[in-house]
């Protein structure tokens, strides 16, 4: 367990690490809306996974914005880790975010204020809306083997299945509460909590890196806290739409890795073999004609 009551060596500064891959105008909108999301003088790191568009050049001209050109595609978690590694000890709070977000006015300040109410809070997630205003279920239970397999195998072909409904917590009231994990598209993370788990596990190139992080944050003695009084709008992933079949395969690989990491030993091998087969069949079903 982390000694979460010990004094932090970090200051009260807030840094925003936005992980990009050909972000285009999304990055401009993200940075524009961020200016209205806080009265703080936040430091922004654009951790870029080898993009070649001119959005990075525009970002470099902004105040308090550093563009980190990684030079290779490390995935979301790897890019975030690299961005956080550039920060000095002034920054005790880190926002990890996608560029295809628009912040509501005051939303980042609201997240930071909520963190003061939760001294054992390690990660804080806002309410996330889709572009049509629908609330996205961004604070979920951890996927147990039963829920995880049920959701992974049946989530697309039978959306109303009981495993998906339980896992996504879609009908839970939008109140401030603890959660198993929070959407990686936007989180405020206490730097001490980040250090206690070593950031994202870079074996997850894309998908499930946020599930894994939430699980490890909880195991380290911290809470994942849903803060619906703060809100953002998630426009949607252009990066994933560039290669949908590849991204689906990455999702299934990450789902299997997450479950296999938590169910080790000979007794689990037949179960995991069945899980792998089910995910393979789902991938084949979902990518027909793509």
PDB file of C-alpha atoms in Angstrom:
ATOM      1  CA  UNK A   1       0.000   0.000   0.000  1.00  0.00           C
ATOM      2  CA  UNK A   2       1.211   3.529  -0.764  1.00  0.00           C
ATOM      3  CA  UNK A   3       1.706   5.796   2.224  1.00  0.00           C
ATOM      4  CA  UNK A   4      -0.816   8.252   0.874  1.00  0.00           C
ATOM      5  CA  UNK A   5      -0.733  10.531   3.901  1.00  0.00           C
ATOM      6  CA  UNK A   6       2.968  11.365   3.644  1.00  0.00           C
ATOM      7  CA  UNK A   7       3.864  14.892   2.490  1.00  0.00           C
ATOM      8  CA  UNK A   8       4.348  15.278  -1.254  1.00  0.00           C
ATOM      9  CA  UNK A   9       7.653  16.523  -2.598  1.00  0.00           C
ATOM     10  CA  UNK A  10       5.786  18.198  -5.411  1.00  0.00           C
ATOM     11  CA  UNK A  11       4.403  21.700  -5.693  1.00  0.00           C
ATOM     12  CA  UNK A  12       0.820  22.655  -6.468  1.00  0.00           C
ATOM     13  CA  UNK A  13       1.381  23.340 -10.152  1.00  0.00           C
ATOM     14  CA  UNK A  14      -0.818  21.758 -12.811  1.00  0.00           C
ATOM     15  CA  UNK A  15       0.582  20.393 -16.056  1.00  0.00           C
ATOM     16  CA  UNK A  16      -1.430  19.074 -18.982  1.00  0.00           C
ATOM     17  CA  UNK A  17       0.063  16.286 -21.073  1.00  0.00           C
ATOM     18  CA  UNK A  18      -1.876  15.869 -24.315  1.00  0.00           C
ATOM     19  CA  UNK A  19      -0.863  12.852 -26.393  1.00  0.00           C
ATOM     20  CA  UNK A  20      -1.122  13.459 -30.133  1.00  0.00           C
ATOM     21  CA  UNK A  21      -0.950  11.547 -33.382  1.00  0.00           C
ATOM     22  CA  UNK A  22      -1.886  13.645 -36.415  1.00  0.00           C
ATOM     23  CA  UNK A  23      -4.215  15.793 -34.289  1.00  0.00           C
ATOM     24  CA  UNK A  24      -5.055  18.441 -36.920  1.00  0.00           C
ATOM     25  CA  UNK A  25      -7.499  21.124 -35.825  1.00  0.00           C
ATOM     26  CA  UNK A  26      -8.549  19.058 -32.808  1.00  0.00           C
ATOM     27  CA  UNK A  27      -5.419  20.237 -31.008  1.00  0.00           C
ATOM     28  CA  UNK A  28      -6.263  23.885 -31.695  1.00  0.00           C
ATOM     29  CA  UNK A  29      -9.761  23.431 -30.228  1.00  0.00           C
ATOM     30  CA  UNK A  30      -8.363  21.537 -27.247  1.00  0.00           C
ATOM     31  CA  UNK A  31      -5.904  24.294 -26.402  1.00  0.00           C
ATOM     32  CA  UNK A  32      -8.441  27.071 -27.021  1.00  0.00           C
ATOM     33  CA  UNK A  33     -10.986  25.494 -24.687  1.00  0.00           C
ATOM     34  CA  UNK A  34      -8.311  24.696 -22.082  1.00  0.00           C
ATOM     35  CA  UNK A  35      -7.658  28.419 -21.683  1.00  0.00           C
ATOM     36  CA  UNK A  36     -11.261  28.821 -20.474  1.00  0.00           C
ATOM     37  CA  UNK A  37     -11.190  25.697 -18.290  1.00  0.00           C
ATOM     38  CA  UNK A  38      -8.918  27.166 -15.630  1.00  0.00           C
ATOM     39  CA  UNK A  39      -7.723  30.417 -14.137  1.00  0.00           C
ATOM     40  CA  UNK A  40      -4.394  28.752 -13.363  1.00  0.00           C
ATOM     41  CA  UNK A  41      -1.239  29.296 -15.363  1.00  0.00           C
ATOM     42  CA  UNK A  42      -0.976  25.664 -16.498  1.00  0.00           C
ATOM     43  CA  UNK A  43       1.976  24.188 -18.350  1.00  0.00           C
ATOM     44  CA  UNK A  44       1.107  22.141 -21.446  1.00  0.00           C
ATOM     45  CA  UNK A  45       3.207  19.354 -22.905  1.00  0.00           C
ATOM     46  CA  UNK A  46       2.169  18.121 -26.345  1.00  0.00           C
ATOM     47  CA  UNK A  47       3.630  14.607 -26.414  1.00  0.00           C
ATOM     48  CA  UNK A  48       3.558  13.771 -30.080  1.00  0.00           C
ATOM     49  CA  UNK A  49       3.814  10.261 -31.493  1.00  0.00           C
ATOM     50  CA  UNK A  50       5.529  11.109 -34.777  1.00  0.00           C
ATOM     51  CA  UNK A  51       2.941  13.297 -36.500  1.00  0.00           C
ATOM     52  CA  UNK A  52       3.774  15.340 -39.588  1.00  0.00           C
ATOM     53  CA  UNK A  53       0.891  17.827 -39.733  1.00  0.00           C
ATOM     54  CA  UNK A  54       1.269  21.521 -38.967  1.00  0.00           C
ATOM     55  CA  UNK A  55      -0.824  21.476 -35.776  1.00  0.00           C
ATOM     56  CA  UNK A  56       2.381  21.070 -33.780  1.00  0.00           C
ATOM     57  CA  UNK A  57       3.907  24.197 -35.303  1.00  0.00           C
ATOM     58  CA  UNK A  58       0.860  26.205 -34.271  1.00  0.00           C
ATOM     59  CA  UNK A  59       0.948  24.747 -30.758  1.00  0.00           C
ATOM     60  CA  UNK A  60       4.598  25.700 -30.304  1.00  0.00           C
ATOM     61  CA  UNK A  61       3.685  29.371 -30.695  1.00  0.00           C
ATOM     62  CA  UNK A  62       1.376  29.304 -27.670  1.00  0.00           C
ATOM     63  CA  UNK A  63       2.329  30.506 -24.227  1.00  0.00           C
ATOM     64  CA  UNK A  64       3.387  27.835 -21.697  1.00  0.00           C
ATOM     65  CA  UNK A  65       3.239  25.094 -24.339  1.00  0.00           C
ATOM     66  CA  UNK A  66       6.082  22.680 -25.023  1.00  0.00           C
ATOM     67  CA  UNK A  67       5.917  20.316 -27.998  1.00  0.00           C
ATOM     68  CA  UNK A  68       7.765  17.076 -27.357  1.00  0.00           C
ATOM     69  CA  UNK A  69       8.444  15.439 -30.712  1.00  0.00           C
ATOM     70  CA  UNK A  70       9.010  11.840 -29.683  1.00  0.00           C
ATOM     71  CA  UNK A  71       9.978  10.713 -33.184  1.00  0.00           C
ATOM     72  CA  UNK A  72       8.201   7.358 -33.038  1.00  0.00           C
ATOM     73  CA  UNK A  73       4.761   6.075 -32.166  1.00  0.00           C
ATOM     74  CA  UNK A  74       4.872   4.826 -28.573  1.00  0.00           C
ATOM     75  CA  UNK A  75       1.102   4.505 -28.222  1.00  0.00           C
ATOM     76  CA  UNK A  76      -1.049   6.478 -25.823  1.00  0.00           C
ATOM     77  CA  UNK A  77       0.468   5.272 -22.557  1.00  0.00           C
ATOM     78  CA  UNK A  78       4.037   5.438 -23.811  1.00  0.00           C
ATOM     79  CA  UNK A  79       3.521   8.967 -25.108  1.00  0.00           C
ATOM     80  CA  UNK A  80       1.949  10.063 -21.816  1.00  0.00           C
ATOM     81  CA  UNK A  81       4.821   8.591 -19.804  1.00  0.00           C
ATOM     82  CA  UNK A  82       7.355  10.408 -21.958  1.00  0.00           C
ATOM     83  CA  UNK A  83       5.487  13.685 -21.538  1.00  0.00           C
ATOM     84  CA  UNK A  84       5.244  13.384 -17.750  1.00  0.00           C
ATOM     85  CA  UNK A  85       8.968  12.615 -17.575  1.00  0.00           C
ATOM     86  CA  UNK A  86       9.726  16.138 -18.836  1.00  0.00           C
ATOM     87  CA  UNK A  87       8.020  17.789 -15.848  1.00  0.00           C
ATOM     88  CA  UNK A  88       9.911  19.133 -12.853  1.00  0.00           C
ATOM     89  CA  UNK A  89       8.849  18.995  -9.209  1.00  0.00           C
ATOM     90  CA  UNK A  90       6.750  22.158  -9.378  1.00  0.00           C
ATOM     91  CA  UNK A  91       3.938  20.118 -10.855  1.00  0.00           C
ATOM     92  CA  UNK A  92       2.063  17.989  -8.355  1.00  0.00           C
ATOM     93  CA  UNK A  93      -0.955  17.524 -10.610  1.00  0.00           C
ATOM     94  CA  UNK A  94      -0.970  16.055 -14.111  1.00  0.00           C
ATOM     95  CA  UNK A  95      -3.773  16.025 -16.627  1.00  0.00           C
ATOM     96  CA  UNK A  96      -3.458  13.246 -19.207  1.00  0.00           C
ATOM     97  CA  UNK A  97      -5.749  13.849 -22.174  1.00  0.00           C
ATOM     98  CA  UNK A  98      -6.605  13.181 -25.790  1.00  0.00           C
ATOM     99  CA  UNK A  99      -6.495  16.182 -28.133  1.00  0.00           C
ATOM    100  CA  UNK A 100     -10.016  15.539 -29.449  1.00  0.00           C
ATOM    101  CA  UNK A 101     -11.596  17.043 -26.343  1.00  0.00           C
ATOM    102  CA  UNK A 102     -13.270  20.361 -25.680  1.00  0.00           C
ATOM    103  CA  UNK A 103     -13.197  21.591 -22.081  1.00  0.00           C
ATOM    104  CA  UNK A 104     -16.221  23.268 -20.553  1.00  0.00           C
ATOM    105  CA  UNK A 105     -15.432  26.641 -18.935  1.00  0.00           C
ATOM    106  CA  UNK A 106     -14.011  26.175 -15.430  1.00  0.00           C
ATOM    107  CA  UNK A 107     -13.913  22.377 -15.716  1.00  0.00           C
ATOM    108  CA  UNK A 108     -10.234  21.911 -14.905  1.00  0.00           C
ATOM    109  CA  UNK A 109     -10.511  24.157 -11.852  1.00  0.00           C
ATOM    110  CA  UNK A 110     -13.505  22.085 -10.738  1.00  0.00           C
ATOM    111  CA  UNK A 111     -11.441  18.893 -10.989  1.00  0.00           C
ATOM    112  CA  UNK A 112      -8.623  20.400  -8.931  1.00  0.00           C
ATOM    113  CA  UNK A 113     -11.097  21.633  -6.305  1.00  0.00           C
ATOM    114  CA  UNK A 114     -12.613  18.139  -6.059  1.00  0.00           C
ATOM    115  CA  UNK A 115      -9.161  16.693  -5.481  1.00  0.00           C
ATOM    116  CA  UNK A 116      -8.886  18.730  -2.283  1.00  0.00           C
ATOM    117  CA  UNK A 117     -11.930  16.847  -0.955  1.00  0.00           C
ATOM    118  CA  UNK A 118     -10.297  13.468  -1.550  1.00  0.00           C
ATOM    119  CA  UNK A 119      -6.888  13.256   0.162  1.00  0.00           C
ATOM    120  CA  UNK A 120      -6.663   9.597  -0.850  1.00  0.00           C
ATOM    121  CA  UNK A 121      -7.746  10.392  -4.399  1.00  0.00           C
ATOM    122  CA  UNK A 122      -5.142   9.407  -6.964  1.00  0.00           C
ATOM    123  CA  UNK A 123      -7.036  10.016 -10.209  1.00  0.00           C
ATOM    124  CA  UNK A 124     -10.024  12.213 -11.006  1.00  0.00           C
ATOM    125  CA  UNK A 125     -12.193  11.951 -14.091  1.00  0.00           C
ATOM    126  CA  UNK A 126     -14.751  14.453 -15.406  1.00  0.00           C
ATOM    127  CA  UNK A 127     -18.133  13.731 -16.917  1.00  0.00           C
ATOM    128  CA  UNK A 128     -17.552  13.045 -20.611  1.00  0.00           C
ATOM    129  CA  UNK A 129     -20.163  13.914 -23.192  1.00  0.00           C
ATOM    130  CA  UNK A 130     -20.376  12.706 -26.773  1.00  0.00           C
ATOM    131  CA  UNK A 131     -20.880  15.424 -29.410  1.00  0.00           C
ATOM    132  CA  UNK A 132     -24.658  14.859 -29.343  1.00  0.00           C
ATOM    133  CA  UNK A 133     -24.733  15.563 -25.604  1.00  0.00           C
ATOM    134  CA  UNK A 134     -25.059  11.934 -24.519  1.00  0.00           C
ATOM    135  CA  UNK A 135     -23.153  11.143 -21.326  1.00  0.00           C
ATOM    136  CA  UNK A 136     -20.440   8.585 -22.003  1.00  0.00           C
ATOM    137  CA  UNK A 137     -20.000   5.942 -19.267  1.00  0.00           C
ATOM    138  CA  UNK A 138     -16.461   6.964 -18.316  1.00  0.00           C
ATOM    139  CA  UNK A 139     -16.341   5.682 -14.707  1.00  0.00           C
ATOM    140  CA  UNK A 140     -16.643   1.906 -14.645  1.00  0.00           C
ATOM    141  CA  UNK A 141     -16.173  -1.233 -12.618  1.00  0.00           C
ATOM    142  CA  UNK A 142     -12.986  -3.186 -13.145  1.00  0.00           C
ATOM    143  CA  UNK A 143     -13.558  -6.036 -15.603  1.00  0.00           C
ATOM    144  CA  UNK A 144     -13.620  -9.264 -13.618  1.00  0.00           C
ATOM    145  CA  UNK A 145     -13.111 -12.402 -15.674  1.00  0.00           C
ATOM    146  CA  UNK A 146     -16.861 -12.928 -16.003  1.00  0.00           C
ATOM    147  CA  UNK A 147     -17.704  -9.307 -16.817  1.00  0.00           C
ATOM    148  CA  UNK A 148     -14.630  -8.898 -18.973  1.00  0.00           C
ATOM    149  CA  UNK A 149     -15.271 -11.953 -21.113  1.00  0.00           C
ATOM    150  CA  UNK A 150     -18.983 -11.266 -21.395  1.00  0.00           C
ATOM    151  CA  UNK A 151     -18.397  -7.669 -22.455  1.00  0.00           C
ATOM    152  CA  UNK A 152     -15.485  -8.470 -24.773  1.00  0.00           C
ATOM    153  CA  UNK A 153     -17.248 -11.291 -26.598  1.00  0.00           C
ATOM    154  CA  UNK A 154     -20.826  -9.980 -26.693  1.00  0.00           C
ATOM    155  CA  UNK A 155     -20.451  -6.190 -26.368  1.00  0.00           C
ATOM    156  CA  UNK A 156     -20.799  -5.459 -30.097  1.00  0.00           C
ATOM    157  CA  UNK A 157     -23.169  -8.204 -31.186  1.00  0.00           C
ATOM    158  CA  UNK A 158     -25.465  -7.998 -28.120  1.00  0.00           C
ATOM    159  CA  UNK A 159     -25.031  -4.505 -26.612  1.00  0.00           C
ATOM    160  CA  UNK A 160     -27.727  -5.010 -23.957  1.00  0.00           C
ATOM    161  CA  UNK A 161     -26.069  -8.092 -22.467  1.00  0.00           C
ATOM    162  CA  UNK A 162     -25.888  -8.067 -18.643  1.00  0.00           C
ATOM    163  CA  UNK A 163     -22.078  -8.144 -18.491  1.00  0.00           C
ATOM    164  CA  UNK A 164     -21.711  -4.999 -20.609  1.00  0.00           C
ATOM    165  CA  UNK A 165     -24.437  -3.168 -18.683  1.00  0.00           C
ATOM    166  CA  UNK A 166     -22.780  -3.976 -15.339  1.00  0.00           C
ATOM    167  CA  UNK A 167     -19.276  -3.168 -16.565  1.00  0.00           C
ATOM    168  CA  UNK A 168     -20.147   0.167 -18.200  1.00  0.00           C
ATOM    169  CA  UNK A 169     -22.216   1.379 -15.221  1.00  0.00           C
ATOM    170  CA  UNK A 170     -24.405   3.265 -17.680  1.00  0.00           C
ATOM    171  CA  UNK A 171     -27.321   3.621 -15.287  1.00  0.00           C
ATOM    172  CA  UNK A 172     -25.286   4.741 -12.271  1.00  0.00           C
ATOM    173  CA  UNK A 173     -26.248   8.210 -11.072  1.00  0.00           C
ATOM    174  CA  UNK A 174     -23.817  10.966 -12.145  1.00  0.00           C
ATOM    175  CA  UNK A 175     -22.660  11.763  -8.624  1.00  0.00           C
ATOM    176  CA  UNK A 176     -19.175  12.237  -7.238  1.00  0.00           C
ATOM    177  CA  UNK A 177     -18.003   8.763  -6.258  1.00  0.00           C
ATOM    178  CA  UNK A 178     -15.169   6.296  -6.395  1.00  0.00           C
ATOM    179  CA  UNK A 179     -14.841   4.010  -9.381  1.00  0.00           C
ATOM    180  CA  UNK A 180     -12.814   1.009 -10.486  1.00  0.00           C
ATOM    181  CA  UNK A 181     -11.226   2.964 -13.306  1.00  0.00           C
ATOM    182  CA  UNK A 182     -11.680   6.154 -15.314  1.00  0.00           C
ATOM    183  CA  UNK A 183     -11.526   6.877 -19.016  1.00  0.00           C
ATOM    184  CA  UNK A 184      -7.982   7.637 -20.105  1.00  0.00           C
ATOM    185  CA  UNK A 185      -9.241  10.299 -22.516  1.00  0.00           C
ATOM    186  CA  UNK A 186      -9.142  12.822 -19.667  1.00  0.00           C
ATOM    187  CA  UNK A 187      -7.867  12.368 -16.111  1.00  0.00           C
ATOM    188  CA  UNK A 188      -6.349  14.591 -13.453  1.00  0.00           C
ATOM    189  CA  UNK A 189      -3.750  12.515 -11.619  1.00  0.00           C
ATOM    190  CA  UNK A 190      -1.967  13.246  -8.359  1.00  0.00           C
ATOM    191  CA  UNK A 191       1.749  13.099  -9.150  1.00  0.00           C
ATOM    192  CA  UNK A 192       2.501  11.036  -6.033  1.00  0.00           C
ATOM    193  CA  UNK A 193      -0.081   8.454  -7.122  1.00  0.00           C
ATOM    194  CA  UNK A 194       1.406   8.392 -10.621  1.00  0.00           C
ATOM    195  CA  UNK A 195       4.858   7.765  -9.167  1.00  0.00           C
ATOM    196  CA  UNK A 196       3.586   5.014  -6.876  1.00  0.00           C
ATOM    197  CA  UNK A 197       2.524   2.900  -9.877  1.00  0.00           C
ATOM    198  CA  UNK A 198       5.125   4.033 -12.405  1.00  0.00           C
ATOM    199  CA  UNK A 199       2.635   5.589 -14.817  1.00  0.00           C
ATOM    200  CA  UNK A 200       1.101   3.659 -17.695  1.00  0.00           C
ATOM    201  CA  UNK A 201       2.192   0.117 -18.506  1.00  0.00           C
ATOM    202  CA  UNK A 202       3.749   0.566 -21.948  1.00  0.00           C
ATOM    203  CA  UNK A 203       2.927  -3.009 -22.982  1.00  0.00           C
ATOM    204  CA  UNK A 204      -0.530  -1.615 -23.734  1.00  0.00           C
ATOM    205  CA  UNK A 205       0.044   0.187 -27.024  1.00  0.00           C
ATOM    206  CA  UNK A 206      -3.572   1.311 -27.161  1.00  0.00           C
ATOM    207  CA  UNK A 207      -6.704   0.379 -25.183  1.00  0.00           C
ATOM    208  CA  UNK A 208      -6.927  -0.967 -21.633  1.00  0.00           C
ATOM    209  CA  UNK A 209      -3.978   1.161 -20.521  1.00  0.00           C
ATOM    210  CA  UNK A 210      -6.487   3.216 -18.528  1.00  0.00           C
ATOM    211  CA  UNK A 211      -8.190   0.118 -17.073  1.00  0.00           C
ATOM    212  CA  UNK A 212      -4.824  -1.246 -16.005  1.00  0.00           C
ATOM    213  CA  UNK A 213      -3.773   2.112 -14.538  1.00  0.00           C
ATOM    214  CA  UNK A 214      -7.006   2.418 -12.550  1.00  0.00           C
ATOM    215  CA  UNK A 215      -6.575  -1.077 -11.157  1.00  0.00           C
ATOM    216  CA  UNK A 216      -2.976  -0.435 -10.116  1.00  0.00           C
ATOM    217  CA  UNK A 217      -3.838   2.938  -8.590  1.00  0.00           C
ATOM    218  CA  UNK A 218      -6.476   1.204  -6.459  1.00  0.00           C
ATOM    219  CA  UNK A 219      -4.088  -1.579  -5.461  1.00  0.00           C
ATOM    220  CA  UNK A 220      -1.549   1.051  -4.399  1.00  0.00           C
ATOM    221  CA  UNK A 221      -3.995   2.494  -1.866  1.00  0.00           C
ATOM    222  CA  UNK A 222      -5.456   5.390  -3.851  1.00  0.00           C
ATOM    223  CA  UNK A 223      -8.968   6.090  -5.133  1.00  0.00           C
ATOM    224  CA  UNK A 224     -10.191   6.687  -8.669  1.00  0.00           C
ATOM    225  CA  UNK A 225     -12.797   9.439  -8.301  1.00  0.00           C
ATOM    226  CA  UNK A 226     -15.535  10.385 -10.762  1.00  0.00           C
ATOM    227  CA  UNK A 227     -16.250  14.133 -10.711  1.00  0.00           C
ATOM    228  CA  UNK A 228     -19.324  14.844 -12.898  1.00  0.00           C
ATOM    229  CA  UNK A 229     -19.445  18.491 -11.800  1.00  0.00           C
ATOM    230  CA  UNK A 230     -16.556  18.936 -14.260  1.00  0.00           C
ATOM    231  CA  UNK A 231     -17.325  18.140 -17.888  1.00  0.00           C
ATOM    232  CA  UNK A 232     -15.656  17.788 -21.265  1.00  0.00           C
ATOM    233  CA  UNK A 233     -16.898  16.823 -24.714  1.00  0.00           C
ATOM    234  CA  UNK A 234     -15.087  14.019 -26.521  1.00  0.00           C
ATOM    235  CA  UNK A 235     -15.299  14.635 -30.252  1.00  0.00           C
ATOM    236  CA  UNK A 236     -14.063  11.169 -31.260  1.00  0.00           C
ATOM    237  CA  UNK A 237     -10.828   9.486 -32.210  1.00  0.00           C
ATOM    238  CA  UNK A 238      -9.414  10.402 -35.605  1.00  0.00           C
ATOM    239  CA  UNK A 239      -6.243   8.486 -34.812  1.00  0.00           C
ATOM    240  CA  UNK A 240      -8.135   5.231 -34.356  1.00  0.00           C
ATOM    241  CA  UNK A 241     -10.199   5.799 -37.512  1.00  0.00           C
ATOM    242  CA  UNK A 242      -7.030   5.850 -39.605  1.00  0.00           C
ATOM    243  CA  UNK A 243      -6.661   2.058 -39.318  1.00  0.00           C
ATOM    244  CA  UNK A 244      -9.855   0.567 -37.826  1.00  0.00           C
ATOM    245  CA  UNK A 245      -8.925  -3.085 -38.357  1.00  0.00           C
ATOM    246  CA  UNK A 246      -5.527  -2.585 -36.741  1.00  0.00           C
ATOM    247  CA  UNK A 247      -7.106  -0.729 -33.831  1.00  0.00           C
ATOM    248  CA  UNK A 248      -9.668  -3.505 -33.252  1.00  0.00           C
ATOM    249  CA  UNK A 249      -6.852  -6.040 -33.181  1.00  0.00           C
ATOM    250  CA  UNK A 250      -4.972  -3.862 -30.669  1.00  0.00           C
ATOM    251  CA  UNK A 251      -8.103  -3.650 -28.502  1.00  0.00           C
ATOM    252  CA  UNK A 252      -8.462  -7.433 -28.385  1.00  0.00           C
ATOM    253  CA  UNK A 253      -4.760  -7.948 -27.673  1.00  0.00           C
ATOM    254  CA  UNK A 254      -4.947  -5.493 -24.782  1.00  0.00           C
ATOM    255  CA  UNK A 255      -8.118  -7.069 -23.385  1.00  0.00           C
ATOM    256  CA  UNK A 256      -6.429 -10.460 -23.351  1.00  0.00           C
ATOM    257  CA  UNK A 257      -3.251  -9.068 -21.768  1.00  0.00           C
ATOM    258  CA  UNK A 258      -5.245  -7.423 -18.978  1.00  0.00           C
ATOM    259  CA  UNK A 259      -7.066 -10.643 -18.074  1.00  0.00           C
ATOM    260  CA  UNK A 260      -3.986 -12.851 -18.480  1.00  0.00           C
ATOM    261  CA  UNK A 261      -1.937 -10.595 -16.193  1.00  0.00           C
ATOM    262  CA  UNK A 262      -4.495 -11.076 -13.434  1.00  0.00           C
ATOM    263  CA  UNK A 263      -5.160 -14.782 -13.850  1.00  0.00           C
ATOM    264  CA  UNK A 264      -1.808 -16.507 -13.795  1.00  0.00           C
ATOM    265  CA  UNK A 265      -0.898 -20.125 -13.242  1.00  0.00           C
ATOM    266  CA  UNK A 266      -1.655 -23.493 -14.895  1.00  0.00           C
ATOM    267  CA  UNK A 267      -5.248 -23.642 -13.647  1.00  0.00           C
ATOM    268  CA  UNK A 268      -6.157 -20.559 -15.694  1.00  0.00           C
ATOM    269  CA  UNK A 269      -4.586 -21.680 -18.983  1.00  0.00           C
ATOM    270  CA  UNK A 270      -7.693 -23.457 -20.360  1.00  0.00           C
ATOM    271  CA  UNK A 271      -9.884 -20.481 -19.435  1.00  0.00           C
ATOM    272  CA  UNK A 272      -7.511 -18.009 -21.055  1.00  0.00           C
ATOM    273  CA  UNK A 273      -7.283 -20.185 -24.165  1.00  0.00           C
ATOM    274  CA  UNK A 274     -11.070 -19.996 -24.447  1.00  0.00           C
ATOM    275  CA  UNK A 275     -10.929 -16.223 -23.947  1.00  0.00           C
ATOM    276  CA  UNK A 276      -8.340 -15.862 -26.700  1.00  0.00           C
ATOM    277  CA  UNK A 277     -10.472 -17.952 -29.073  1.00  0.00           C
ATOM    278  CA  UNK A 278     -13.573 -15.893 -28.267  1.00  0.00           C
ATOM    279  CA  UNK A 279     -11.721 -12.626 -28.919  1.00  0.00           C
ATOM    280  CA  UNK A 280     -10.334 -14.002 -32.175  1.00  0.00           C
ATOM    281  CA  UNK A 281     -13.840 -14.919 -33.353  1.00  0.00           C
ATOM    282  CA  UNK A 282     -15.159 -11.504 -32.331  1.00  0.00           C
ATOM    283  CA  UNK A 283     -12.390  -9.771 -34.286  1.00  0.00           C
ATOM    284  CA  UNK A 284     -13.192 -11.871 -37.349  1.00  0.00           C
ATOM    285  CA  UNK A 285     -16.891 -11.007 -37.019  1.00  0.00           C
ATOM    286  CA  UNK A 286     -16.294  -7.271 -36.573  1.00  0.00           C
ATOM    287  CA  UNK A 287     -13.787  -6.885 -39.416  1.00  0.00           C
ATOM    288  CA  UNK A 288     -15.747  -8.667 -42.138  1.00  0.00           C
ATOM    289  CA  UNK A 289     -15.462  -6.621 -45.284  1.00  0.00           C
ATOM    290  CA  UNK A 290     -13.006  -4.107 -43.788  1.00  0.00           C
TER     291      UNK A 290
END
